[in-house]
Structures are given as structure tokens and as C-alpha cells.
PDB file of C-alpha atoms in Angstrom:
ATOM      1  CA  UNK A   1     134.987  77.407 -63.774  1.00 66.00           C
ATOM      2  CA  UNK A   2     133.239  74.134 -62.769  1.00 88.00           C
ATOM      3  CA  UNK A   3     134.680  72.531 -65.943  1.00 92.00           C
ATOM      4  CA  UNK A   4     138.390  72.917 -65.592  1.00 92.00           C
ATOM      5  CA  UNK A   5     137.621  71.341 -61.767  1.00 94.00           C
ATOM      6  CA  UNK A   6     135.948  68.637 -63.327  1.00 96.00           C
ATOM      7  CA  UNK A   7     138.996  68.721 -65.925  1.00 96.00           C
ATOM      8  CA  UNK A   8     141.415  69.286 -63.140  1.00 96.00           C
ATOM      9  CA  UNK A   9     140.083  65.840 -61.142  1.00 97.00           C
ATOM     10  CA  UNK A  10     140.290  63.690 -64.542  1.00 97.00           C
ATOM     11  CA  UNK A  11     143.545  64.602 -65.358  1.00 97.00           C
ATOM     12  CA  UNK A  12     145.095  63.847 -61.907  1.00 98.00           C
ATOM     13  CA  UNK A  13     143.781  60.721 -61.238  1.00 98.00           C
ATOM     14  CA  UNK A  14     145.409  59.897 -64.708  1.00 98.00           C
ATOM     15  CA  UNK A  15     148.690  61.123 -63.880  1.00 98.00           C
ATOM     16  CA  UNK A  16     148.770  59.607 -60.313  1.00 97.00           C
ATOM     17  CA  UNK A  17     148.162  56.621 -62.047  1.00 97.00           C
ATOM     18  CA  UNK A  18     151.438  57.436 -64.081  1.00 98.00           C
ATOM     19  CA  UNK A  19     149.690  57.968 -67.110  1.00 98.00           C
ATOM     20  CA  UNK A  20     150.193  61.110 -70.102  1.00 98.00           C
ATOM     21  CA  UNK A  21     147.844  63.845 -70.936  1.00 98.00           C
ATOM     22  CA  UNK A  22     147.629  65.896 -73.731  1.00 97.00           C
ATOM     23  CA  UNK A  23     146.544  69.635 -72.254  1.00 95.00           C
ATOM     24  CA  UNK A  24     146.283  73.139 -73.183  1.00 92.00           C
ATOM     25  CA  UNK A  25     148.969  75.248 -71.878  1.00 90.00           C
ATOM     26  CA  UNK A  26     149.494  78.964 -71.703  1.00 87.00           C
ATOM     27  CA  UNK A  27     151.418  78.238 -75.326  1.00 86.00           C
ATOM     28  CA  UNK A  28     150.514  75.413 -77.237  1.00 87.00           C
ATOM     29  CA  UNK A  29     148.458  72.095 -76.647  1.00 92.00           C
ATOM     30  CA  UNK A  30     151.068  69.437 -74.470  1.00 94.00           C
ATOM     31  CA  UNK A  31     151.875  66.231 -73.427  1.00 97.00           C
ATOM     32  CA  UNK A  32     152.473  66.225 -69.675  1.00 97.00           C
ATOM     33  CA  UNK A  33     152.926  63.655 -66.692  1.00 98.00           C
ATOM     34  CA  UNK A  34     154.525  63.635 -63.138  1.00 98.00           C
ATOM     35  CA  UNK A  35     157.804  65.432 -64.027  1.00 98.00           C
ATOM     36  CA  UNK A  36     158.821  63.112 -60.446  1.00 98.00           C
ATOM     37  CA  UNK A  37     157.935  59.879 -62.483  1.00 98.00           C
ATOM     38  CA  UNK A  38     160.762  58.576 -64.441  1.00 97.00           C
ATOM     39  CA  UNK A  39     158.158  56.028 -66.255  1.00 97.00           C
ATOM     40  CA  UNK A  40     155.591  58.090 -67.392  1.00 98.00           C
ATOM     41  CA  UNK A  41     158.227  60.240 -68.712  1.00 97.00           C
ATOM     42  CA  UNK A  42     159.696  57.490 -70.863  1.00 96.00           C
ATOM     43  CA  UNK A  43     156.245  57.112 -72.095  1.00 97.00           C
ATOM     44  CA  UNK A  44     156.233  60.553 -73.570  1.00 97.00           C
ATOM     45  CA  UNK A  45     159.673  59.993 -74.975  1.00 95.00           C
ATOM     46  CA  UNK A  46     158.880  56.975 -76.671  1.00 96.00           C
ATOM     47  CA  UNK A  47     155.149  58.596 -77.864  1.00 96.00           C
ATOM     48  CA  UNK A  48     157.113  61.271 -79.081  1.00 95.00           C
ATOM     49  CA  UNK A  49     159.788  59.030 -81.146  1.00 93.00           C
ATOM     50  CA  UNK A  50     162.568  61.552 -79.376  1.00 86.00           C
ATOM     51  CA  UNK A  51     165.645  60.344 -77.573  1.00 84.00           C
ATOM     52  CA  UNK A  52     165.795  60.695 -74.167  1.00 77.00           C
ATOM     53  CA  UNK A  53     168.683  63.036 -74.274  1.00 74.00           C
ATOM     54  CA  UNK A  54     166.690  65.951 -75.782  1.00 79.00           C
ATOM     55  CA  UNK A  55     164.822  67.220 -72.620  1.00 78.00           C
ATOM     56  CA  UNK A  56     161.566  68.551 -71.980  1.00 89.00           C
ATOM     57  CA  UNK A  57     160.675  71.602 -70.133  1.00 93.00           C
ATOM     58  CA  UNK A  58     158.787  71.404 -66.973  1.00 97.00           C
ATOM     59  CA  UNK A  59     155.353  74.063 -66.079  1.00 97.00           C
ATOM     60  CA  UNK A  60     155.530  75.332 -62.094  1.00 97.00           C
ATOM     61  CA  UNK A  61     152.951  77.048 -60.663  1.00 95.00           C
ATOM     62  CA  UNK A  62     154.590  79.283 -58.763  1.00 94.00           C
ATOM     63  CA  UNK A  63     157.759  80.439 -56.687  1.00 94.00           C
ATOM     64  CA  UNK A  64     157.431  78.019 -53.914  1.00 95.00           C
ATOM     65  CA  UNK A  65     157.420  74.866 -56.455  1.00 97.00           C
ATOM     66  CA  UNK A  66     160.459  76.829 -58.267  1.00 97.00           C
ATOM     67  CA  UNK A  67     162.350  76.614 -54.932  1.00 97.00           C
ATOM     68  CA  UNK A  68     161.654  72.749 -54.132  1.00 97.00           C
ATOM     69  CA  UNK A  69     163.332  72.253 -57.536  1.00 97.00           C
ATOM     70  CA  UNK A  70     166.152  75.221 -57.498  1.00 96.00           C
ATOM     71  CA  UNK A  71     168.050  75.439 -54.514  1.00 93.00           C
ATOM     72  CA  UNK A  72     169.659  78.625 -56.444  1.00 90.00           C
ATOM     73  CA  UNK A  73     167.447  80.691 -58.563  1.00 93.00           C
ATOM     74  CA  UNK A  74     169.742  83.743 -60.178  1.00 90.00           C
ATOM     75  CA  UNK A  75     167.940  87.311 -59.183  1.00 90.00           C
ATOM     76  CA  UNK A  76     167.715  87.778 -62.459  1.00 91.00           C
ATOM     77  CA  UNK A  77     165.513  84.703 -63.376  1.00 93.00           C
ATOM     78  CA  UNK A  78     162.672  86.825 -61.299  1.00 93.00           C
ATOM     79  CA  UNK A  79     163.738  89.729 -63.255  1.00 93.00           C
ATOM     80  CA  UNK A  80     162.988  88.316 -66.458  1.00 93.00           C
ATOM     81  CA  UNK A  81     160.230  86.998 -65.567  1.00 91.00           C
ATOM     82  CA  UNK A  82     158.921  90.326 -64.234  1.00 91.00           C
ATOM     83  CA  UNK A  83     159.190  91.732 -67.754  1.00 90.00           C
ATOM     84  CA  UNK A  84     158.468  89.206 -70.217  1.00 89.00           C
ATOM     85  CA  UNK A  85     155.008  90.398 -71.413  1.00 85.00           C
ATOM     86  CA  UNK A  86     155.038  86.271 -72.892  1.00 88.00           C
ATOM     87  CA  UNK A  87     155.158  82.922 -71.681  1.00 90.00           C
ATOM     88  CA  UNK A  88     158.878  82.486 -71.324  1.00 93.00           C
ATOM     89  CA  UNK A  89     160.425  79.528 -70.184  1.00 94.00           C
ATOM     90  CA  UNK A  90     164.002  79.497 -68.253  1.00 96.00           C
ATOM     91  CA  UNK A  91     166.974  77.017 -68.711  1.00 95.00           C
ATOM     92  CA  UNK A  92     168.362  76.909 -65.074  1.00 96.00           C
ATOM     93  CA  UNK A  93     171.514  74.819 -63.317  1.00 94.00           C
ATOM     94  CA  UNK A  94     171.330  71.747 -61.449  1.00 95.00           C
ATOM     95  CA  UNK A  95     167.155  70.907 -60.654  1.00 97.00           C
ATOM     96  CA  UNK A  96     166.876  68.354 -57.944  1.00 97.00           C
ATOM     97  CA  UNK A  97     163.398  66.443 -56.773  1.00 97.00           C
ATOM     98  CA  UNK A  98     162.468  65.517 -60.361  1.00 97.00           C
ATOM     99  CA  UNK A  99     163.028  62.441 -62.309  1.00 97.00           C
ATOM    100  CA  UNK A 100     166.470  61.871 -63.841  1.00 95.00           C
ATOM    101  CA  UNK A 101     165.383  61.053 -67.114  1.00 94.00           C
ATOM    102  CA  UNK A 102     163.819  64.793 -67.510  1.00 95.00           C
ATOM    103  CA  UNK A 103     167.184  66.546 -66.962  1.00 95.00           C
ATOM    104  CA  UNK A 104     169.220  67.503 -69.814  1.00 93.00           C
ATOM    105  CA  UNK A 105     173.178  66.367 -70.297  1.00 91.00           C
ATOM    106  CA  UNK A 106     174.164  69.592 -68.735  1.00 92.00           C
ATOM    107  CA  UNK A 107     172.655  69.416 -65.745  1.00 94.00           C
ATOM    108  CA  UNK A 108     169.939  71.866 -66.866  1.00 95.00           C
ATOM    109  CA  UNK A 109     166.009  71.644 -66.813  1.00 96.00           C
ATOM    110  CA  UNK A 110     163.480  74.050 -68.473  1.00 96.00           C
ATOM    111  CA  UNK A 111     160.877  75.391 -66.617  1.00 96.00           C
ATOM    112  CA  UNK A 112     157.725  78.348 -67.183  1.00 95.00           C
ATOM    113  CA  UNK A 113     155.958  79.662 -64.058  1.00 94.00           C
ATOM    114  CA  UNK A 114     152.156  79.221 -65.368  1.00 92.00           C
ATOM    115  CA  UNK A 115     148.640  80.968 -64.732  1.00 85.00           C
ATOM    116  CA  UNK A 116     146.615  79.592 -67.243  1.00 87.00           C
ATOM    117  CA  UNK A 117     144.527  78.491 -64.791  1.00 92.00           C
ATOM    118  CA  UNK A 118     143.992  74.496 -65.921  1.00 95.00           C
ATOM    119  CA  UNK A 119     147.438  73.969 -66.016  1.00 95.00           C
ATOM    120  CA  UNK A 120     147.742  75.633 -62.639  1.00 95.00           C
ATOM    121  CA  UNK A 121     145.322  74.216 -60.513  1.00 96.00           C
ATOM    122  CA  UNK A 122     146.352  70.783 -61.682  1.00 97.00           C
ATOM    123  CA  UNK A 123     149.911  71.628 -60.274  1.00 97.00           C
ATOM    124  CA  UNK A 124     148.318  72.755 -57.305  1.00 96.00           C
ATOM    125  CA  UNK A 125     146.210  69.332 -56.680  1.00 97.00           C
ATOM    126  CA  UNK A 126     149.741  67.246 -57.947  1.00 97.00           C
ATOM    127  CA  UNK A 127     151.823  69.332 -55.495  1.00 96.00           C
ATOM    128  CA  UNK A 128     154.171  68.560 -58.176  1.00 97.00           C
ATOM    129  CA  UNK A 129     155.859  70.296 -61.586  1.00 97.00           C
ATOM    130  CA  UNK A 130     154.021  68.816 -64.504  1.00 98.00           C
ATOM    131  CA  UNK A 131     155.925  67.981 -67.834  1.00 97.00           C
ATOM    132  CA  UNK A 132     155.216  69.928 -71.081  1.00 95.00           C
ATOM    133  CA  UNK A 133     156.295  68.713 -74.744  1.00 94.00           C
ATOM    134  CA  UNK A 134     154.925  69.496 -77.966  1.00 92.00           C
ATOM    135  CA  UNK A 135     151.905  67.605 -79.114  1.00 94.00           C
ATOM    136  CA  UNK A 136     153.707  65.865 -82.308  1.00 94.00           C
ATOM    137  CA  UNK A 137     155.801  63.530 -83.228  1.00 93.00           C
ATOM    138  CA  UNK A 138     159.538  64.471 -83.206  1.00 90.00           C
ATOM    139  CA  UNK A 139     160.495  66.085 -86.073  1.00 90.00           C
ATOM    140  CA  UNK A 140     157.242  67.136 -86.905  1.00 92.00           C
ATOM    141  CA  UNK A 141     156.030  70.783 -86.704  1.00 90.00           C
ATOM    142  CA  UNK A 142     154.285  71.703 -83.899  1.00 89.00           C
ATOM    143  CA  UNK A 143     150.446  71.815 -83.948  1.00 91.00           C
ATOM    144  CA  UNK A 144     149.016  75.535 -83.670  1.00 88.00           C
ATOM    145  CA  UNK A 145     145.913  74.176 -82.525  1.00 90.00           C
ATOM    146  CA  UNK A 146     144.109  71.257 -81.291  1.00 93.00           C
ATOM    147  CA  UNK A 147     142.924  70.246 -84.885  1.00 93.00           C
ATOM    148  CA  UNK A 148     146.553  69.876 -86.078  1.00 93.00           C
ATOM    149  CA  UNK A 149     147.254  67.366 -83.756  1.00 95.00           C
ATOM    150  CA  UNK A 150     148.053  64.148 -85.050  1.00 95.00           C
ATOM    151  CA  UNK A 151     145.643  60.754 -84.473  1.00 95.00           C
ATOM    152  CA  UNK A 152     148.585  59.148 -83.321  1.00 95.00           C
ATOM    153  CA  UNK A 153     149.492  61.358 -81.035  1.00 96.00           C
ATOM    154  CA  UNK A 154     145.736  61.423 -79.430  1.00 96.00           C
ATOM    155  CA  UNK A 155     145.505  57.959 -79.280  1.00 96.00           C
ATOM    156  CA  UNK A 156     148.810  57.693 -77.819  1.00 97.00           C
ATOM    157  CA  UNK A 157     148.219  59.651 -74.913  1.00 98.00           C
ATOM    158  CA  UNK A 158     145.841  58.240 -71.674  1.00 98.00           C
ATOM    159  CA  UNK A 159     143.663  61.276 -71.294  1.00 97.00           C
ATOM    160  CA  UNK A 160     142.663  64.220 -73.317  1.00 96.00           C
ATOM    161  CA  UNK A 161     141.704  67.326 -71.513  1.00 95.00           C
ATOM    162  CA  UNK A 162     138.447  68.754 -72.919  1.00 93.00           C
ATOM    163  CA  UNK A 163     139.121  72.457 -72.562  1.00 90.00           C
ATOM    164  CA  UNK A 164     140.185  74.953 -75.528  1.00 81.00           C
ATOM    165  CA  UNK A 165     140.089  73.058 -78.689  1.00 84.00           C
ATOM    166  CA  UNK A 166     139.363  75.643 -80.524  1.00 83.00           C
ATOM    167  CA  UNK A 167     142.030  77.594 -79.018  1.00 78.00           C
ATOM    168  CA  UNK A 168     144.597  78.696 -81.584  1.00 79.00           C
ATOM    169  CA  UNK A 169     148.129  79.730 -80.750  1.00 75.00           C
ATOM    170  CA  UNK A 170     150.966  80.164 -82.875  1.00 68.00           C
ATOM    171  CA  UNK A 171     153.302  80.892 -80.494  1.00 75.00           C
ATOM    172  CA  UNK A 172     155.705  78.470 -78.376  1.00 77.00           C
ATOM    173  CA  UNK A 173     157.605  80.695 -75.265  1.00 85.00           C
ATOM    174  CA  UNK A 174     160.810  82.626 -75.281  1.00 88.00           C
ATOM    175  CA  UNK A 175     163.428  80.768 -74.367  1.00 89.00           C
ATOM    176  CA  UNK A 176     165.973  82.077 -72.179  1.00 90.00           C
ATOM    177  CA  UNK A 177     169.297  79.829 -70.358  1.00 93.00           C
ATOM    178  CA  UNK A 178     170.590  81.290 -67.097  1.00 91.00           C
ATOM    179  CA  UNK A 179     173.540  79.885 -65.562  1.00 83.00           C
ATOM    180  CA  UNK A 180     174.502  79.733 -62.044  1.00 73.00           C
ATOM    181  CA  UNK A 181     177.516  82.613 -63.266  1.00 76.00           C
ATOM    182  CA  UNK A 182     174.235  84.686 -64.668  1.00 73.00           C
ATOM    183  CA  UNK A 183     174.847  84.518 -67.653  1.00 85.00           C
ATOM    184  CA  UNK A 184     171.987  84.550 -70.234  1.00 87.00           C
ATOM    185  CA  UNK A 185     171.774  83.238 -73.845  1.00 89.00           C
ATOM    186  CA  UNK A 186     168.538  83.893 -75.410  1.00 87.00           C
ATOM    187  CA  UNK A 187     167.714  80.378 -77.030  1.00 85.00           C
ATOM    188  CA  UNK A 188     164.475  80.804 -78.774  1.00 82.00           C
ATOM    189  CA  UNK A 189     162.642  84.298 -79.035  1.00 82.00           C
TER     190      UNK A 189
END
């Protein structure tokens, strides 16, 4: 417990300081900032080799922070995530109170309500959604574990969270995009 505080305090001073981690998540490892800071973002993108028009998803940490960025959530985005026995993330319509630069074309953002509880009490010391991308190079398959991650990618990023490395997951969420009209398109199972 006293290690992911300790972990917890590193990595926030890093990203109040606008800089990128690379983190476990509930899925696979990450690269995360301030999803409010439009430059650290850009970091990420250009660490990444991605164009800025693919977005990112966003972790929450709950319903309040879901609200702050949803003015509308569709009763069935609770319902799904009621009954998804996995991390699922959900494509929703028109965030607000995060940086431009993390939205997609359509006016969409992709978030996953967390518990791992690093990624979680981070959030709840930020007061703030915290970015998530794959820890590779675009293009590049995504690591299943902390050893597949690529030196460029570690040396890229500010901080590296020393929790779980030899976690292994081959996993990334379900995917699932809810529009305002409710309907749902499964994107990625």
C-alpha cells in the first residue's frame, strides 16, 4: 500500500509539471498526462509518432469525474458498465473540460472508469482524467508486458512508475461507442 502512495506522489508532481508517465493500468502498461493539458498531450503524440487526429482514450475514476466531462451520459453507458465483467472503455458525444487536442474529429472521447488502485488514486490526487495510450510506437504492437516495451519509448517518457513490471496482460478493453441517439457499435471486443 505504502508504495503506490509513494508511486502516487512521484507521478503527480511529474504530471503537474506537464510531464508523461508510463503506468500500469487495469489493461496494459500506458503513457498518460493531464488529459486538461494540451502540451503534454502533444508530447505523447509526438513520442508516439501518431497524428494528432487519432485520439486517445482518457481513465476516470469514477462517476463524479464522468459528469465534469459528460454533461449527458446515455443510461445505458452505466448499464454496460454494470455488466462488463472487463475493463471496457466507452466512446461518448461531445466531452467538455479536457484539452482540445485529445478529442477525436467527431466530437467523441474514450473513456474507462478505473479501480486499479494506482491509476485511481493518482486521479484522485490530480482531480483530473488522466490520458492512457499504448506503450509503443505507432504502428507497433502493443507490449503485453513491461519487458516488451521499447527503450525508446522508456526513455521518452519523464517518469516510470515502479509498480507491476512483471505484470503480464494480454488484453487491451472492450471497446464500445455510444451516441447521444443510444446507439451502440461494438468497436473492439
Amino acid at each position: 500500500m505504502e508504495e503506490i502512495t509513494k508511486e502516487v506522489h512521484k507521478a503527480f508532481e511529474i504530471i503537474q509539471n506537464g510531464g508523461i508517465i508510463l503506468y500500469p493500468t487495469d489493461t496494459v502498461w500506458g503513457i498518460g498526462c493531464d488529459a486538461t493539458n494540451e502540451a503534454a498531450i502533444k508530447k505523447i503524440y509526438a513520442l508516439k509518432q501518431r497524428e494528432e487526429t487519432k485520439s486517445m482514450i482518457v481513465l476516470m475514476n469514477g462517476e463524479k469525474m464522468m459528469y465534469h466531462v459528460f454533461k449527458e451520459i446515455p443510461e445505458v453507458a452505466w448499464q454496460i458498465l454494470d455488466l462488463s465483467e472487463k475493463p471496457t472503455t466507452l466512446i461518448l458525444d461531445n466531452p467538455r473540460n479536457v484539452a482540445a487536442n485529445i478529442i477525436a474529429e467527431d466530437k467523441t472521447l474514450g473513456v474507462r472508469i478505473v479501480k486499479e488502485p494506482f491509476c485511481f488514486k493518482l486521479m484522485e490526487r490530480m482531480k483530473k482524467p488522466l490520458v492512457s495510450t499504448s506503450a509503443n510506437i505507432s504502428g507497433q504492437p502493443t507490449p503485453k508486458s513491461f519487458q516488451e516495451i521499447s527503450p525508446e519509448i522508456l526513455k521518452g517518457v519523464d517518469y516510470v512508475v515502479n509498480l507491476h513490471r512483471d505484470k503480464k496482460c494480454d488484453k487491451p478493453s472492450t471497446i464500445i461507442k455510444l451516441s447521444s441517439d443510444s446507439q451502440v457499435k461494438i468497436i473492439r471486443k
